[in-house]
Coordinates of C-alpha atoms (C1' of nucleotides) in Angstrom, one line a residue:
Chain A
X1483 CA -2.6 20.4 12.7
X1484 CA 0.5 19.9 10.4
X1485 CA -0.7 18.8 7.5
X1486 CA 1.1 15.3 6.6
X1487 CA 2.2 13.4 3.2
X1488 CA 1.4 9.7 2.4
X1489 CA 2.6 7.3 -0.4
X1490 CA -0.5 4.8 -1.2
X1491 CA -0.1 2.1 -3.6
X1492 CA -2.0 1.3 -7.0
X1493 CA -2.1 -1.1 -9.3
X1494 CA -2.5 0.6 -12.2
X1495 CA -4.5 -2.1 -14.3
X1496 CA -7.1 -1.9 -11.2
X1497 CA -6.9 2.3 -10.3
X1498 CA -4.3 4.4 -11.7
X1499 CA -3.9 8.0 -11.6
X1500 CA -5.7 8.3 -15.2
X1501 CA -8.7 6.4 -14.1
X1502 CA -8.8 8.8 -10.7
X1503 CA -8.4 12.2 -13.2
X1504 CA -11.4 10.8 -15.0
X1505 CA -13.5 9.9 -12.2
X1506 CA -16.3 11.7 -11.1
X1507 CA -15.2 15.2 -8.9
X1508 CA -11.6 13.4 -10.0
X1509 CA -12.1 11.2 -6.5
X1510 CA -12.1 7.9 -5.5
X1511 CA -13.1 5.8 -2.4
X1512 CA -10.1 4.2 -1.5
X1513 CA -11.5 1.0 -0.5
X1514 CA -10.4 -2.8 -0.4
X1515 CA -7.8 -2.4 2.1
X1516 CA -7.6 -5.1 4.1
X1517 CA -4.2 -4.3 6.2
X1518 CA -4.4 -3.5 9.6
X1519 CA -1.3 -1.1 9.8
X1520 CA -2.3 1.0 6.4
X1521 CA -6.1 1.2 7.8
X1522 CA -4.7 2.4 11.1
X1523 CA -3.2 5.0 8.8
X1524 CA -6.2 6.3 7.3
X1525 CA -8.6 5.7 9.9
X1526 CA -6.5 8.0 12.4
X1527 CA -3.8 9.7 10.8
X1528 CA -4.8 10.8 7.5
X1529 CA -6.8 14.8 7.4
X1530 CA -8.3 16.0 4.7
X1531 CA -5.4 18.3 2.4
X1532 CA -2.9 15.9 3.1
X1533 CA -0.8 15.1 0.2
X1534 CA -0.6 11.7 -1.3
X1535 CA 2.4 10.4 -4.2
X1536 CA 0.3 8.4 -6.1
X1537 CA 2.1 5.0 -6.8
X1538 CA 2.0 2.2 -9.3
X1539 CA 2.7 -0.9 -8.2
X1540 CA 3.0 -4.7 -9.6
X1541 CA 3.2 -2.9 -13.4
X1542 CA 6.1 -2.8 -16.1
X1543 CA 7.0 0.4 -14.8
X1544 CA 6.5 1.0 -11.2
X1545 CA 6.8 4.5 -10.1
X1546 CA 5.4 7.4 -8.9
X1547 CA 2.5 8.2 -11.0
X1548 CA 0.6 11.4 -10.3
X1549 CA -0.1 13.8 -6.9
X1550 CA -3.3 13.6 -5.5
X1551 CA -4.5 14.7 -1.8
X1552 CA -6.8 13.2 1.0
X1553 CA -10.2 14.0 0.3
X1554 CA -12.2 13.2 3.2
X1555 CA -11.8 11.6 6.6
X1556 CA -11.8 8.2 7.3
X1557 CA -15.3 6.3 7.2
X1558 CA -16.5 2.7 6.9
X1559 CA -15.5 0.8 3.7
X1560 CA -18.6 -0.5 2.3
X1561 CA -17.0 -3.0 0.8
X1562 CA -17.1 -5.0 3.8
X1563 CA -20.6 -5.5 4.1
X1564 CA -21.2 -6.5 0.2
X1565 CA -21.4 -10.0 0.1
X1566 CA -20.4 -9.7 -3.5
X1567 CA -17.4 -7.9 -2.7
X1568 CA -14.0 -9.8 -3.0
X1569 CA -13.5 -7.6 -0.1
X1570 CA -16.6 -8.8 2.0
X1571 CA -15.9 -9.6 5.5
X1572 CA -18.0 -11.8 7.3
X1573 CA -16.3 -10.7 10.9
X1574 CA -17.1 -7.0 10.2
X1575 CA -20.8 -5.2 11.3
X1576 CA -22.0 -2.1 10.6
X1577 CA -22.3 -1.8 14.3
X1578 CA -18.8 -2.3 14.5
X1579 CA -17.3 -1.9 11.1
X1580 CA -13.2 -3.4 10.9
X1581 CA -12.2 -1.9 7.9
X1582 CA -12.1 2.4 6.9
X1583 CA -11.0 4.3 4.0
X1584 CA -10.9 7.7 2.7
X1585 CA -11.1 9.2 -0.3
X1586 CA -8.7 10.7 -2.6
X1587 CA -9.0 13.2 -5.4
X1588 CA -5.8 13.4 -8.2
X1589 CA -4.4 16.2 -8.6
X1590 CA -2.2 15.9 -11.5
X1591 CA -0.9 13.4 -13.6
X1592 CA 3.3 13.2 -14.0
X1593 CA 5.8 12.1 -15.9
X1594 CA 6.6 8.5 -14.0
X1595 CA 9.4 9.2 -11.9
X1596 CA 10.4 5.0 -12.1
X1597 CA 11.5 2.7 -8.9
X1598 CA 15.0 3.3 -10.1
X1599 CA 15.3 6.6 -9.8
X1600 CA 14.0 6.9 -6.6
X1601 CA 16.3 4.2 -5.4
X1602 CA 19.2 5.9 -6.7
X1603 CA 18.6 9.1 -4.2
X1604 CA 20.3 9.4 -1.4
X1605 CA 18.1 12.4 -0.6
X1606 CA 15.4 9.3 -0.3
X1607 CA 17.1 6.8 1.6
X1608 CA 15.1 6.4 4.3
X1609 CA 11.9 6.3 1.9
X1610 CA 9.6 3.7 3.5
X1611 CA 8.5 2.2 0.6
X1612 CA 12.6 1.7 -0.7
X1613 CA 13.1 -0.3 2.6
X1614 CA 13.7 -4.1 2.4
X1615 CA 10.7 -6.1 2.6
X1616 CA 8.3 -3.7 2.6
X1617 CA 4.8 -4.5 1.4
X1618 CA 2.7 -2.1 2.8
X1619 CA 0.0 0.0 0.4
X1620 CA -0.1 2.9 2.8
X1621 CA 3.3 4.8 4.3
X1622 CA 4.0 8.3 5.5
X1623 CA 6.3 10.3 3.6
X1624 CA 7.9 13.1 5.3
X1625 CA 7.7 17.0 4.3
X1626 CA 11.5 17.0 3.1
X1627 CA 10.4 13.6 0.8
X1628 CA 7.4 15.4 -0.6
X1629 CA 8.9 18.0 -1.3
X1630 CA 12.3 16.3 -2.6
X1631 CA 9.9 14.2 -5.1
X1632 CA 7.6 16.5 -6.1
X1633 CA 9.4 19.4 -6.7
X1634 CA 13.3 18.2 -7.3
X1635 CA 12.2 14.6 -9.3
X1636 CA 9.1 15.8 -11.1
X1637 CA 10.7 19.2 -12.0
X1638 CA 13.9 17.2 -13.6
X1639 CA 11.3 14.9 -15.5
X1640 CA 9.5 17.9 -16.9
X1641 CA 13.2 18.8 -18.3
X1642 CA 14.4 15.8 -19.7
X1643 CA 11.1 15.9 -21.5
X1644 CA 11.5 18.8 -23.2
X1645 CA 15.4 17.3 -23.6
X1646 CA 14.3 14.6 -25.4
Chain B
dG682 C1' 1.6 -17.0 23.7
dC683 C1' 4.4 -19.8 20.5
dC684 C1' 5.4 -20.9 16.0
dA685 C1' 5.0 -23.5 11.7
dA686 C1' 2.3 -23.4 7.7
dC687 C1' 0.3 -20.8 4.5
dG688 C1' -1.0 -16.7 1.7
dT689 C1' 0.1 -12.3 -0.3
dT690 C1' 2.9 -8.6 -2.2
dG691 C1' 5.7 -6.9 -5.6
dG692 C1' 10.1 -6.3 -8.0
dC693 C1' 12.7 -8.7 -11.2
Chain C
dG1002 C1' 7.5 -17.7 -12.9
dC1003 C1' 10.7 -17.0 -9.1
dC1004 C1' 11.6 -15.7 -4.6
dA1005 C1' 12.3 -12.8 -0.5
dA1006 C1' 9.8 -10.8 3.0
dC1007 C1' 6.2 -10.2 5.8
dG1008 C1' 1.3 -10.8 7.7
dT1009 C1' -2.2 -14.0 9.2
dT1010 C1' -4.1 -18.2 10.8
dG1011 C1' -4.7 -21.9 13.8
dG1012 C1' -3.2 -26.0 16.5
dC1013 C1' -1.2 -26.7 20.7

DNA sequence: GCCAACGTTGGC
DNA sequence: GCCAACGTTGGC
């Protein structure tokens, strides 16, 4: 199968692509999703190899943070059944669990490719995440917008670095 | 099944 | 803090 490219969401003062470098096999359960249409994603779409941009979210400076890849299939998110859990859900059984997640391993930090730029791309128009209105933690990105970001942005970013 | 009210997201 | 946009809830 094809292997396919995702954009997932992070607040970086809860999970950002530092604190998944320094984790433990650099992987991290990607749990607390509580959205129907992003676990739908994960849960049936989402192999592991795929490739993930790794983005920071509801920050100063939101952007595209890091690449990291899917690390495992989809399994039940144990933070359902914690009754401690911001995330518990009193609907949910392990019988019949609601909520999935994978997990995802960084791959490498970069140099923030910001909101802005990505806006200003017509090469990324069609960017789900750059559409109006759209909230979701989880969307696909396809292979000529992987490739577009993580080659043609983060390649210019390592230049202007060494610009500056 | 409709739809108003409410809650959440997330950039600014 | 504001506000647009969207998802969810619950009465009917």
């Amino acid at each position: 199968m094809a292997k396919n490219y995702w954009l997932m969401k992070s607040e970086p003062d809860e999970c950002s692509i530092d604190d998944v470098l320094a984790a433990p096999g650099r992987t991290v359960a990607w749990s607390g999703v509580r959205n129907y249409q992003a676990r739908n994603f994960m849960r049936d779409e989402m192999r592991p190899g795929d490739g993930v941009l790794f983005y920071h979210s509801s920050c100063p400076q939101p952007g595209v943070a890091g690449i990291a890849r899917v690390a495992s299939r989809a399994y039940p998110d144990i933070t359902q059944f914690d009754r401690t859990s911001e995330y518990f859900d009193a609907a949910a059984s392990a019988e019949r669990p609601r909520w999935f997640n994978v997990d995802v391993q960084a791959v490498r930090r970069l140099r923030l490719i910001p909101l802005a730029t990505l806006r200003a791309r017509p090469e990324l128009a069609d960017l789900a995440i750059l559409r109006r209105g759209n909230r979701l933690s989880i969307t696909p990105v396809t292979a000529a917008q992987w490739k577009f970001i993580t080659i043609v942005l983060a390649e210019s970013a390592s230049k202007n670095r060494k610009a500056v």
